[in-house]
Coordinates of C-alpha atoms in Angstrom, one line a residue:
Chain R
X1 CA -17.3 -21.3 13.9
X2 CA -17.6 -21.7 10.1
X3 CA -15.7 -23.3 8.1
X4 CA -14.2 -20.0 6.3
X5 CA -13.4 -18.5 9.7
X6 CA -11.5 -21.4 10.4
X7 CA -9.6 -21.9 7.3
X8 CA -9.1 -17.6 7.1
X9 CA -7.8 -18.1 10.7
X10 CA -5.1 -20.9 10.3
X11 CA -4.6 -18.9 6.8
X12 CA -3.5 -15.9 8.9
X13 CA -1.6 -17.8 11.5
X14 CA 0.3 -19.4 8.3
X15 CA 1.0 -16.2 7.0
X16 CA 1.9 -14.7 10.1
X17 CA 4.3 -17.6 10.7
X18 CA 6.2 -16.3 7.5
X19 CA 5.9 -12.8 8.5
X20 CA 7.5 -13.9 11.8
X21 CA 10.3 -15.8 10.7
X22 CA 11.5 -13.3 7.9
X23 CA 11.8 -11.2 10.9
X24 CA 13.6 -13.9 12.8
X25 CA 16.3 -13.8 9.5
X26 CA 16.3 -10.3 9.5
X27 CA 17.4 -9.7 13.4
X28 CA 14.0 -7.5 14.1
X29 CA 13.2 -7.7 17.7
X30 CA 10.0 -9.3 18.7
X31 CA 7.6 -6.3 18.0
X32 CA 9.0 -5.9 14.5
X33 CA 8.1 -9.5 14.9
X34 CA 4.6 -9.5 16.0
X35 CA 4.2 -6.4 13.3
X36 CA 5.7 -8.0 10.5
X37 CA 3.6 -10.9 10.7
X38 CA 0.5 -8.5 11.6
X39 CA 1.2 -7.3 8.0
X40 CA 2.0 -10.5 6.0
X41 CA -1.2 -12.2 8.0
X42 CA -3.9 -9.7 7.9
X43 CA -2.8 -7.8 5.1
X44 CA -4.6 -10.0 2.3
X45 CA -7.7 -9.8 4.2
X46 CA -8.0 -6.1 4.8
X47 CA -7.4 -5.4 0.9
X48 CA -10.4 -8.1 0.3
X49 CA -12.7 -6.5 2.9
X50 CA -11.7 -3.0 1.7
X51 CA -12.3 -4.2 -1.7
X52 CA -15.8 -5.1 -0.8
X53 CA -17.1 -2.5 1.0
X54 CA -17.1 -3.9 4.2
X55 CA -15.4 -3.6 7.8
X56 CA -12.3 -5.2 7.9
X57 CA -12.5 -8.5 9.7
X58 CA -8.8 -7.8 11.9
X59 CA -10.6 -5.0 13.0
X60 CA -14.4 -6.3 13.4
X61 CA -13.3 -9.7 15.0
X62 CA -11.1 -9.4 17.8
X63 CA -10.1 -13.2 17.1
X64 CA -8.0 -12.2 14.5
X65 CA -5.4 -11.4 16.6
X66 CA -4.9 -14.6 17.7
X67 CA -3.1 -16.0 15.3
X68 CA -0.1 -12.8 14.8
X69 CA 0.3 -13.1 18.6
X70 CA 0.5 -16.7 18.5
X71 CA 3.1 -17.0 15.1
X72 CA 5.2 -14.1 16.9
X73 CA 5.9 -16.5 20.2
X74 CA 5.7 -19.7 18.3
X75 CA 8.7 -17.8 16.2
X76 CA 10.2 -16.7 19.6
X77 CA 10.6 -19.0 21.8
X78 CA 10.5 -22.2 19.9
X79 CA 12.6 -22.0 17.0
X80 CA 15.9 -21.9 17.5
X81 CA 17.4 -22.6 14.2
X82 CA 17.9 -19.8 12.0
X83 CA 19.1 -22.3 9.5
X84 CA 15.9 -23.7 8.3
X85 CA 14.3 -20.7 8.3
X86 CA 14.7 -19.7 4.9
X87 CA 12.4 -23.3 3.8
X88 CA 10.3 -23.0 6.7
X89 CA 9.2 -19.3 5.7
X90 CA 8.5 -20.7 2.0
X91 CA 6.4 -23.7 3.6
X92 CA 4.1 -21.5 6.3
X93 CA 3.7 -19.1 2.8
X94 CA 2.6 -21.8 1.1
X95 CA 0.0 -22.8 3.4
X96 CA -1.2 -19.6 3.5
X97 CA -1.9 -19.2 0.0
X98 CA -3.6 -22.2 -0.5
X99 CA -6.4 -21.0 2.2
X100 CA -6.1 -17.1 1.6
X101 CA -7.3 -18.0 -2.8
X102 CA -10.0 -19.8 -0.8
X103 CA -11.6 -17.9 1.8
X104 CA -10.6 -14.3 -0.9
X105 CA -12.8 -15.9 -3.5
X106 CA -15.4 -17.5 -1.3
X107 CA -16.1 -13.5 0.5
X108 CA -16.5 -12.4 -3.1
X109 CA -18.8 -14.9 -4.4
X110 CA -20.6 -14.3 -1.5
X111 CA -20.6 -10.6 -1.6
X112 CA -22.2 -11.0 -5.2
X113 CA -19.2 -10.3 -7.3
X114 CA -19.3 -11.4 -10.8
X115 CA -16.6 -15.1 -11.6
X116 CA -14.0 -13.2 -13.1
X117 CA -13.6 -10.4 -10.2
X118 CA -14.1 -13.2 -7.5
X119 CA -11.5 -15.2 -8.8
X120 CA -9.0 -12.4 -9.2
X121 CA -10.0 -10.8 -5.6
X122 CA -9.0 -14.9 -4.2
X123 CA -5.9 -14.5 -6.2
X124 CA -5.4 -10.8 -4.7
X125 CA -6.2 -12.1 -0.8
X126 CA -3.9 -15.1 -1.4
X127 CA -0.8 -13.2 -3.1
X128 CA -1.5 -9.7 -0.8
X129 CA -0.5 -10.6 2.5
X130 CA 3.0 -11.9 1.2
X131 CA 3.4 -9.1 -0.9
X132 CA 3.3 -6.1 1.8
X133 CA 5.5 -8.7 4.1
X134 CA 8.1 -8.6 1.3
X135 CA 7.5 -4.6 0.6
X136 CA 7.5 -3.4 3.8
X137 CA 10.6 -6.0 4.4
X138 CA 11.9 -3.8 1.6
X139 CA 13.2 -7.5 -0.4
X140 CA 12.0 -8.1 -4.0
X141 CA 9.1 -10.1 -3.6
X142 CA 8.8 -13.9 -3.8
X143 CA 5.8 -13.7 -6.6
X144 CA 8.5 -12.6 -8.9
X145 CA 11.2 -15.4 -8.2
X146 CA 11.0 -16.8 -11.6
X147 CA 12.3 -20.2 -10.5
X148 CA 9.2 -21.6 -9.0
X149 CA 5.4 -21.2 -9.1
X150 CA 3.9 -18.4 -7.0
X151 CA 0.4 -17.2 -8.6
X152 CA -0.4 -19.4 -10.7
X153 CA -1.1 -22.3 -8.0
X154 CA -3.3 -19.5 -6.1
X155 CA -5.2 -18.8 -10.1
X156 CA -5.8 -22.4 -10.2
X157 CA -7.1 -22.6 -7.0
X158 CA -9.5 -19.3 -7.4
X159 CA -10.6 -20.6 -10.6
X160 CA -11.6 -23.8 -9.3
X161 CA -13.6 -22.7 -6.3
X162 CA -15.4 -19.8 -8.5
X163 CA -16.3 -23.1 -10.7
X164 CA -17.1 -25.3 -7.8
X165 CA -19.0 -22.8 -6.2
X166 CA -21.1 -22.0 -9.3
X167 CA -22.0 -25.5 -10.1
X168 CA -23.3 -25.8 -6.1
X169 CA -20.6 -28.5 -5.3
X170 CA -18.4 -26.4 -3.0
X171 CA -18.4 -27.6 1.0
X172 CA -16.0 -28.7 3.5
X173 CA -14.4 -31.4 1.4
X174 CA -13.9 -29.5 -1.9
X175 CA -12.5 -27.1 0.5
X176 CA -9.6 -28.7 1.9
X177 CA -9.5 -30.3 -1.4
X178 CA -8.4 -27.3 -3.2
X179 CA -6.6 -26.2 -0.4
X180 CA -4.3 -29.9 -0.9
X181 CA -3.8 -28.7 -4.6
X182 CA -2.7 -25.2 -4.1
X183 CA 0.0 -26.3 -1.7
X184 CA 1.0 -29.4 -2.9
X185 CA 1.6 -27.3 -6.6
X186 CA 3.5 -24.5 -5.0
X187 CA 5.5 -26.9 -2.5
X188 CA 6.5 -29.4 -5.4
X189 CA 7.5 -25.9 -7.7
X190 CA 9.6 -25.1 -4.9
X191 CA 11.4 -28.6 -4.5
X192 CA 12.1 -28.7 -8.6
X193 CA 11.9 -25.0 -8.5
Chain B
X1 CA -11.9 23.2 15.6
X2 CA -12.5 20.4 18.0
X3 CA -9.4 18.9 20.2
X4 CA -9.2 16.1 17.5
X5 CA -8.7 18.0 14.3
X6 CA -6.5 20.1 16.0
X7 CA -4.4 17.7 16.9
X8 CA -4.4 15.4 13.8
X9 CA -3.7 18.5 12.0
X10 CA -0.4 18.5 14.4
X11 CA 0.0 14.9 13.8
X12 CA -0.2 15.6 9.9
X13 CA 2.4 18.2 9.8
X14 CA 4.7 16.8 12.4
X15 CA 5.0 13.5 10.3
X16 CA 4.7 15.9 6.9
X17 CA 7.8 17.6 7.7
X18 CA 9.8 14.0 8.3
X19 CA 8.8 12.9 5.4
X20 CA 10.0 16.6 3.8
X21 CA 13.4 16.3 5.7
X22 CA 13.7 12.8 4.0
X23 CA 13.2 13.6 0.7
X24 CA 15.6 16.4 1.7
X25 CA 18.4 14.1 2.6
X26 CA 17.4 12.5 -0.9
X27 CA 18.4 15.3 -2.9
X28 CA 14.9 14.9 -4.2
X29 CA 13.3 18.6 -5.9
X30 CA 10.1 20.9 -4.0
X31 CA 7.6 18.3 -5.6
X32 CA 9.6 15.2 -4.4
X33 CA 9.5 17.4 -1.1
X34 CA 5.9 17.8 -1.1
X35 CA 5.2 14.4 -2.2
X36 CA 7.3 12.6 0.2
X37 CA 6.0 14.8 3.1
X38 CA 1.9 14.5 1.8
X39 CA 2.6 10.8 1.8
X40 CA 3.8 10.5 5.5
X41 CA 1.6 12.8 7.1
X42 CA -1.8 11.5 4.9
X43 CA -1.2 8.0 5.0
X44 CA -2.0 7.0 8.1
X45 CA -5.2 8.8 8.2
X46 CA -6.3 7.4 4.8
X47 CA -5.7 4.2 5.7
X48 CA -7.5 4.5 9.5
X49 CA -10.5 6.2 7.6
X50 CA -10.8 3.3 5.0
X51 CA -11.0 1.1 7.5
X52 CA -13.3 2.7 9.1
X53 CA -15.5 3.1 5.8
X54 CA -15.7 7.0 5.9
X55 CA -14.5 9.4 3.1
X56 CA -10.6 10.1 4.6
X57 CA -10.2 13.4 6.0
X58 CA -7.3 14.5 3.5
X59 CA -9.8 14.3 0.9
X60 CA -13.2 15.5 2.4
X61 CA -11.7 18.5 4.6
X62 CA -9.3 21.0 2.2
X63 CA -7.7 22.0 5.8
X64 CA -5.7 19.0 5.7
X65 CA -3.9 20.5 2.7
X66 CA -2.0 22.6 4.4
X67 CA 0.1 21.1 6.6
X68 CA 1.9 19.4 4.2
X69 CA 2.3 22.2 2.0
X70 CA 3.6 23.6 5.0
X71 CA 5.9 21.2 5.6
X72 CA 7.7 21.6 2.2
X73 CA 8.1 25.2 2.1
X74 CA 9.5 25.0 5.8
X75 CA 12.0 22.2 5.0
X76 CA 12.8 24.1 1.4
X77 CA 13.0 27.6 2.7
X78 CA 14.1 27.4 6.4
X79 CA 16.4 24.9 7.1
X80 CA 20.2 25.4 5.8
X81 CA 21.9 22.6 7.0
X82 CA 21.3 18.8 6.1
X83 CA 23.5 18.0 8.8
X84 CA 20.8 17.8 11.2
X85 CA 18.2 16.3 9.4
X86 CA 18.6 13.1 10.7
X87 CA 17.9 13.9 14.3
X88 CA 15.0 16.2 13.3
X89 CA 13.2 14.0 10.8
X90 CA 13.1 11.4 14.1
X91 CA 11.9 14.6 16.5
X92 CA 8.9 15.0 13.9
X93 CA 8.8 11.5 13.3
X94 CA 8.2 10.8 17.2
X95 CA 5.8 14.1 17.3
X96 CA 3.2 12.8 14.6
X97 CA 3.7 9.4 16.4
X98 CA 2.3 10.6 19.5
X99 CA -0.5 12.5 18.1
X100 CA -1.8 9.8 15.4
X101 CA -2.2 6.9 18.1
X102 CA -4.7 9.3 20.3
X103 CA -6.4 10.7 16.9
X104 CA -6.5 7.2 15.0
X105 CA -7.8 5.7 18.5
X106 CA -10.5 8.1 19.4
X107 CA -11.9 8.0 16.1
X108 CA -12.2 4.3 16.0
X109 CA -14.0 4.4 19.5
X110 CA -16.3 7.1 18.3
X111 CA -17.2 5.4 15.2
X112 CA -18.4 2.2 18.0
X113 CA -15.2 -0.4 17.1
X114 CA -14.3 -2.4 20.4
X115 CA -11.6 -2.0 22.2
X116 CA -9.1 -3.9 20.9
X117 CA -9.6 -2.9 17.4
X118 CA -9.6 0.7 18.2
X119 CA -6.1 0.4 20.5
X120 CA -5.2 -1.8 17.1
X121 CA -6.3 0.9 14.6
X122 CA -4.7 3.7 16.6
X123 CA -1.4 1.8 16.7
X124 CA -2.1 1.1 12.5
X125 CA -2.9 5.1 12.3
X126 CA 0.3 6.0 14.2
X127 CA 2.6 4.1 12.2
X128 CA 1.1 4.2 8.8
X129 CA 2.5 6.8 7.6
X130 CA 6.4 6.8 8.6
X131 CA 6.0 3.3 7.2
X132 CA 4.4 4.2 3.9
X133 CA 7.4 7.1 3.7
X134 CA 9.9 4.7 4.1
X135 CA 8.3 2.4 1.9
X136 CA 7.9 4.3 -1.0
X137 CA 11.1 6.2 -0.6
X138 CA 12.8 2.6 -0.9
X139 CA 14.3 2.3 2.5
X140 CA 14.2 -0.2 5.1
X141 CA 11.2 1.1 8.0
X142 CA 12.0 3.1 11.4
X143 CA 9.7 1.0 12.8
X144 CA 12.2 -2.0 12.4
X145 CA 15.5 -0.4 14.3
X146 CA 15.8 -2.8 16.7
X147 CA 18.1 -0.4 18.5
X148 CA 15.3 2.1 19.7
X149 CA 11.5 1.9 20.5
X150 CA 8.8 2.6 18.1
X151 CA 5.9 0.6 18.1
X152 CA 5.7 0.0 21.5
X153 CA 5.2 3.6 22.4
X154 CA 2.2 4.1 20.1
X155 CA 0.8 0.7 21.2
X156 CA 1.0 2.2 24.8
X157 CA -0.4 5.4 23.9
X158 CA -3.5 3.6 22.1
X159 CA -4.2 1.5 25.0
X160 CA -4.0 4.2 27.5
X161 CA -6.3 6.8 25.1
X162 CA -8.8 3.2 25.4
X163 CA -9.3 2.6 29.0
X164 CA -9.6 6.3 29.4
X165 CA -12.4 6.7 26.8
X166 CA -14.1 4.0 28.1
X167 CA -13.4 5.2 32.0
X168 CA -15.0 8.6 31.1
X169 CA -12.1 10.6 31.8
X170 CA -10.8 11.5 28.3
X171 CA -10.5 14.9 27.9
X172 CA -8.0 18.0 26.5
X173 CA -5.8 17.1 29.5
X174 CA -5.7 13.1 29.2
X175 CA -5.1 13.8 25.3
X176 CA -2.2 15.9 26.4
X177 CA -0.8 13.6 28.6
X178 CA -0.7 10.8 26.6
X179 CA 1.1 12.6 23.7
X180 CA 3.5 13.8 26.5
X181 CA 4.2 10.1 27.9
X182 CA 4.4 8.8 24.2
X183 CA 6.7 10.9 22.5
X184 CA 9.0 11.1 25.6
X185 CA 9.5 7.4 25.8
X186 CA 10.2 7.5 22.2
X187 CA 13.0 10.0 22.1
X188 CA 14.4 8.9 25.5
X189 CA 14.6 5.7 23.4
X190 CA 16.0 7.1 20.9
X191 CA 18.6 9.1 22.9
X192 CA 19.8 5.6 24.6
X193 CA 19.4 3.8 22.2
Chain W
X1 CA -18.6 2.8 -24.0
X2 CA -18.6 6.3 -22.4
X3 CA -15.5 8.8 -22.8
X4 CA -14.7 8.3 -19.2
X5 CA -14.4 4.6 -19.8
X6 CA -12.7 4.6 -22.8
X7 CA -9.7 7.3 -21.5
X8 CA -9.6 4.9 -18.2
X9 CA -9.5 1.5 -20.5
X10 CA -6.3 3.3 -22.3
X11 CA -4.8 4.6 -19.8
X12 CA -5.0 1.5 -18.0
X13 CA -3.3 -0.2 -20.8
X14 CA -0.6 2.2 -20.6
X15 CA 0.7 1.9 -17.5
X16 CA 0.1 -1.9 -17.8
X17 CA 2.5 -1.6 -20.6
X18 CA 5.1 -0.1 -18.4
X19 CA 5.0 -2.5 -16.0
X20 CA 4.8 -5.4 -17.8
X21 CA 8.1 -3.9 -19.8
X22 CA 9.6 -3.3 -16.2
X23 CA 9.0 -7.3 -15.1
X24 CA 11.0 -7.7 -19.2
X25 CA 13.9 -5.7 -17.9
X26 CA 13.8 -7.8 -14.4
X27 CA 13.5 -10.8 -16.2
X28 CA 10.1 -11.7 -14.3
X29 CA 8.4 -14.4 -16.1
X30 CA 5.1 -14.2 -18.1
X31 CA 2.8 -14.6 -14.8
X32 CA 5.3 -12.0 -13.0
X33 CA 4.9 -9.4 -16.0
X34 CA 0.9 -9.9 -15.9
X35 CA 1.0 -9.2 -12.0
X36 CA 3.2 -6.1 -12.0
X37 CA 1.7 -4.8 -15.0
X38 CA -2.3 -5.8 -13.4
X39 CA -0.6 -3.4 -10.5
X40 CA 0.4 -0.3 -12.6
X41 CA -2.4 -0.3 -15.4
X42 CA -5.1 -1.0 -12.0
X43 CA -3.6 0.0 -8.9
X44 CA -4.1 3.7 -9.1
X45 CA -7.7 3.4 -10.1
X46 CA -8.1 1.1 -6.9
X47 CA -6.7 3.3 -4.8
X48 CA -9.5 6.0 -6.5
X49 CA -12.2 4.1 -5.9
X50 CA -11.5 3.2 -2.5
X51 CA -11.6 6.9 -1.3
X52 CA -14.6 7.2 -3.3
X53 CA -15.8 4.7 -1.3
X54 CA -16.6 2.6 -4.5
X55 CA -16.7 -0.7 -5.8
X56 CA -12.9 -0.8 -7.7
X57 CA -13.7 -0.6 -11.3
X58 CA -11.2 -3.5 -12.2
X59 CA -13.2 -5.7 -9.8
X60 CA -16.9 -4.2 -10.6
X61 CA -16.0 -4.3 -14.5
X62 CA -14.4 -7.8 -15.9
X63 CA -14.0 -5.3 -18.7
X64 CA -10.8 -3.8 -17.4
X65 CA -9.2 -6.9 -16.7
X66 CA -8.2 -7.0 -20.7
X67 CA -5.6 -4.4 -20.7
X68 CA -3.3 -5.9 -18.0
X69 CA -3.9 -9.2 -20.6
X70 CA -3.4 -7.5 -24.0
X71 CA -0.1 -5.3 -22.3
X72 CA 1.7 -8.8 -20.8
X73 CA 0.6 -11.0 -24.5
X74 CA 2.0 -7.0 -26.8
X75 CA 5.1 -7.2 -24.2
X76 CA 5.7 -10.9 -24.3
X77 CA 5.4 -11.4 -27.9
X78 CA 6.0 -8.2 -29.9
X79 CA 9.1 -7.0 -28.6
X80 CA 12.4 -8.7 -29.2
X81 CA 14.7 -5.9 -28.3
X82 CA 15.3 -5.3 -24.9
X83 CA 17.5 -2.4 -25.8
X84 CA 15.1 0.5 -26.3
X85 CA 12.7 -0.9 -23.5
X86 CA 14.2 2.1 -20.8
X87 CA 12.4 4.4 -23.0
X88 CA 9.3 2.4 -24.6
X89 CA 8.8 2.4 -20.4
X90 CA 8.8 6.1 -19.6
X91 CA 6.5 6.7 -23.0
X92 CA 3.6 4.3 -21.7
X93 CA 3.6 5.5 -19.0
X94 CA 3.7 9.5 -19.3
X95 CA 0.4 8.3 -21.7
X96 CA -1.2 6.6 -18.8
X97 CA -0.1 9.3 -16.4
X98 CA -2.3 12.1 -19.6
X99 CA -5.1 10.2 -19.6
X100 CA -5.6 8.9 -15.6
X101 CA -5.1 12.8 -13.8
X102 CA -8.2 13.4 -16.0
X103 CA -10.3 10.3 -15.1
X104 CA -9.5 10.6 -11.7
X105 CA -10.1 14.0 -11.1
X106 CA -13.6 13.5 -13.7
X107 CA -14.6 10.5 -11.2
X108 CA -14.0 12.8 -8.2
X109 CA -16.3 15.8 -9.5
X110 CA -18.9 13.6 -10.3
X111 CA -18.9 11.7 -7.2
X112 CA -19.5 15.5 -5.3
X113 CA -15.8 16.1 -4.1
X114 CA -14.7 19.5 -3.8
X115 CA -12.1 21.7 -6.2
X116 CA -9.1 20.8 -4.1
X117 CA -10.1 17.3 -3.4
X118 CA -11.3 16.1 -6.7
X119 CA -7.3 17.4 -8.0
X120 CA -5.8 15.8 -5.5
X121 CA -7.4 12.6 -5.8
X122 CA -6.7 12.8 -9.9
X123 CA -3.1 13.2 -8.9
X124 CA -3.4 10.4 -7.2
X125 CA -4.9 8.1 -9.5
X126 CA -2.1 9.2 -11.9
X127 CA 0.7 8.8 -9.8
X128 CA -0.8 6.1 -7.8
X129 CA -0.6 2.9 -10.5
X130 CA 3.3 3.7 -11.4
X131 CA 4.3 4.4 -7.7
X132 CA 2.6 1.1 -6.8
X133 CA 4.4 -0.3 -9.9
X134 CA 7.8 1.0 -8.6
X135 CA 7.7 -0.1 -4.6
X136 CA 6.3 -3.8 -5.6
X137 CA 9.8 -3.9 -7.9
X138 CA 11.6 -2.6 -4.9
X139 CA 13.7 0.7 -7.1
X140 CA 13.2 4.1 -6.1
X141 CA 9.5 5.5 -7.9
X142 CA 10.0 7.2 -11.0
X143 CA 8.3 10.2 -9.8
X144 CA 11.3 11.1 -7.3
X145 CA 13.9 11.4 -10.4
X146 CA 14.6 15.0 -9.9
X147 CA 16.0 15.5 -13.5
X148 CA 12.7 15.8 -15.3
X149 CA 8.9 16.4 -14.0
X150 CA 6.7 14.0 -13.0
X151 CA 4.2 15.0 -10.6
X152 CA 4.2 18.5 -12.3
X153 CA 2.0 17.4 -15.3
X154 CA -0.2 15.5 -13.4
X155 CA -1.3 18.8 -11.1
X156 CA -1.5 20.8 -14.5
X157 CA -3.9 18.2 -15.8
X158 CA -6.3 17.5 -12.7
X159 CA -6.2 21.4 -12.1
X160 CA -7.3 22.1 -15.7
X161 CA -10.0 19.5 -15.7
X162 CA -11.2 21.2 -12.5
X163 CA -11.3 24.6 -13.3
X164 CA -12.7 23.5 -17.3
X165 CA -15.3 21.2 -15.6
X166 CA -16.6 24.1 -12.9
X167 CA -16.4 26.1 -15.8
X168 CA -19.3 23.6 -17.7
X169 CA -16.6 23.7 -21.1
X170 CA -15.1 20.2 -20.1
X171 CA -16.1 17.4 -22.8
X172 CA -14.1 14.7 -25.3
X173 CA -12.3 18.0 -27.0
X174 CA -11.2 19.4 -23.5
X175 CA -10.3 16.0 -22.5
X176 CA -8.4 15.6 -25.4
X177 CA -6.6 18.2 -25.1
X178 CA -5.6 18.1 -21.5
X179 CA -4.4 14.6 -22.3
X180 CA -1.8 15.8 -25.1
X181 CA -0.6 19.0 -22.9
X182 CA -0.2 16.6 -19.4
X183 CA 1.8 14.3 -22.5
X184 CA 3.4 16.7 -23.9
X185 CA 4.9 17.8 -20.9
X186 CA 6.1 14.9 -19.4
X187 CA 7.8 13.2 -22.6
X188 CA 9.2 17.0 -23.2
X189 CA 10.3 17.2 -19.8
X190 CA 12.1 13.6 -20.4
X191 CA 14.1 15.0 -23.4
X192 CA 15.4 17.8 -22.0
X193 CA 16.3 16.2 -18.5

């Protein structure tokens, strides 16, 4: 596998993980469960692929249903504290925007985009999946909670792969280095948030 | 008109008039009406036919027009009492539910996806547009009731319209009996639920 | 710059303006005002382009990522009072509503679509950035307010262009003035509601 299946993959399973456990707090059973956490963890990546023209990948690669399935039981069976839920949720989200402003700007670059739409369609992939998880949750969504940093950790991290990428430095380790930046930002805004 | 348009045209007005009766219960005007109602009983073939990269149907085929206009003027003209609505809209609801998981499924296998995207997409197609009607009229989703059955249904239904494409045996009568078996399990869960 | 891009640029601005104002009266940050404005002034063109099976002009063009900028910096800056911002709101965007029924439904024409289709999708575009604009904020869309007309100008507009652009009479004079009637209209309807 390469390495942006792998980080769109746990990217998905992170997001799904939040889908999951907003459904957990919400008392949906575990098919609103296994949806909501479809939507929050595929979601990103379908508006991406649709974006570019192409197939999207929850509906090309089977594999992509791993990780919903998986983040629905994880969610179900092991957690049985609703009471850390709400910091949990905000953690797995994290996680999953820090990989999603990755593997959004990477398919772009790839694809041939120009920087500046590359780095907005890793910013769209990172911020989407959470977004339809909050709409179709029908909650105000967590991007505009002014007390913390939401986007602007998933801009910074766009940017810096579109420039990484340009100058022919971007692997495996400028990857998850990115990827350490974009969560450690949006996990610290949340602690002083 | 081939089985399939047929009975996506079914689908459409089926899920046209919930989302009609809704905007009925609303207090919303004719255009809210038609809006509301265009919304669910187009939106879950746009988004199936994006996905699948082809023009969607509500925009390529003026036929698909006039179900929802249908819809509005039956809702606006014919029904007297709002009293019912609420039972109704979840009749339709469940009738465009069990035609939109055979349509969206059949026209995922035709267009070659495998199996478990098409069973996926049909499940997407059946429950795109209640969800989009709920969505944008600002309420919490049907799908999420914990009380009743919704997905499950339509994720039954896609699987069974799957195995019997890829058997050989799916014909008017299979179609049938799948929208049969689907929409009875959802109202029977409805009506113990 | 062609006429088509122009009317698209300004109209993109406009409903950028509205949702950036919308994010003021929420008390959304800077970053939140640039996201839900990016989603009115661009959503509705996305959503064009995708049926068109296009590249989205806001990711094909870096161009239009400057009146999403320009609306949250005018918004941000400019205006101190948050008093008249209710109305400022529904002006912008009746002037993005003018000016998008006719690009839409222009960009529909020219990419083959038939009468009925090439309307419908300008209706679309028009309605589509503010509806978007409305379910990301989680309040009821605008268009639903049954006291003044919303939807109404918008089918005037796309209808006109149609029939004016069949007709071979449609150019910057025609466009010009379908965008002041669709305007007129709309910010009429508003005073007398």
């Amino acid at each position: 596998m390469s390495l942006a299946l792998v980080l769109d993959l746990f990217g998905t399973f992170f997001f799904a993980v939040s889908g999951s456990l907003l459904a957990a707090r919400r008392q949906f059973d575990i098919v609103g469960s296994l949806f909501l956490g479809s939507v929050a963890g595929l979601g990103g990546g379908v508006i991406r692929d649709l974006v570019l023209g192409q197939v999207p990948s929850a509906f090309d690669r089977p594999v992509y249903l791993i990780p919903p399935l998986a983040a629905a039981l994880v969610v179900f069976f092991l957690l049985g504290s609703v009471e850390r839920f709400r910091r949990l949720l905000l953690v797995f989200d994290a996680g999953g925007l820090a990989l999603f402003c990755i593997t959004g700007t990477v398919k772009a670059l790839e694809a041939g985009m120009n920087p500046a739409a590359s780095a907005l369609l890793g910013v769209t992939t990172a911020v989407g999946g959470g977004l339809l998880r909050d709409v179709v949750a029908n909650r105000e969504p967590q991007l505009f909670n002014r007390r913390d940093l939401y986007a602007v950790p998933a801009m910074l991290g766009a940017g810096l792969v579109t420039v990484l990428w340009h100058a022919g430095m971007f692997g495996t380790a400028a990857a998850l280095g990115v990827a350490a930046v974009v969560f450690g930002l949006r996990v610290l805004s949340l602690h002083y948030g």
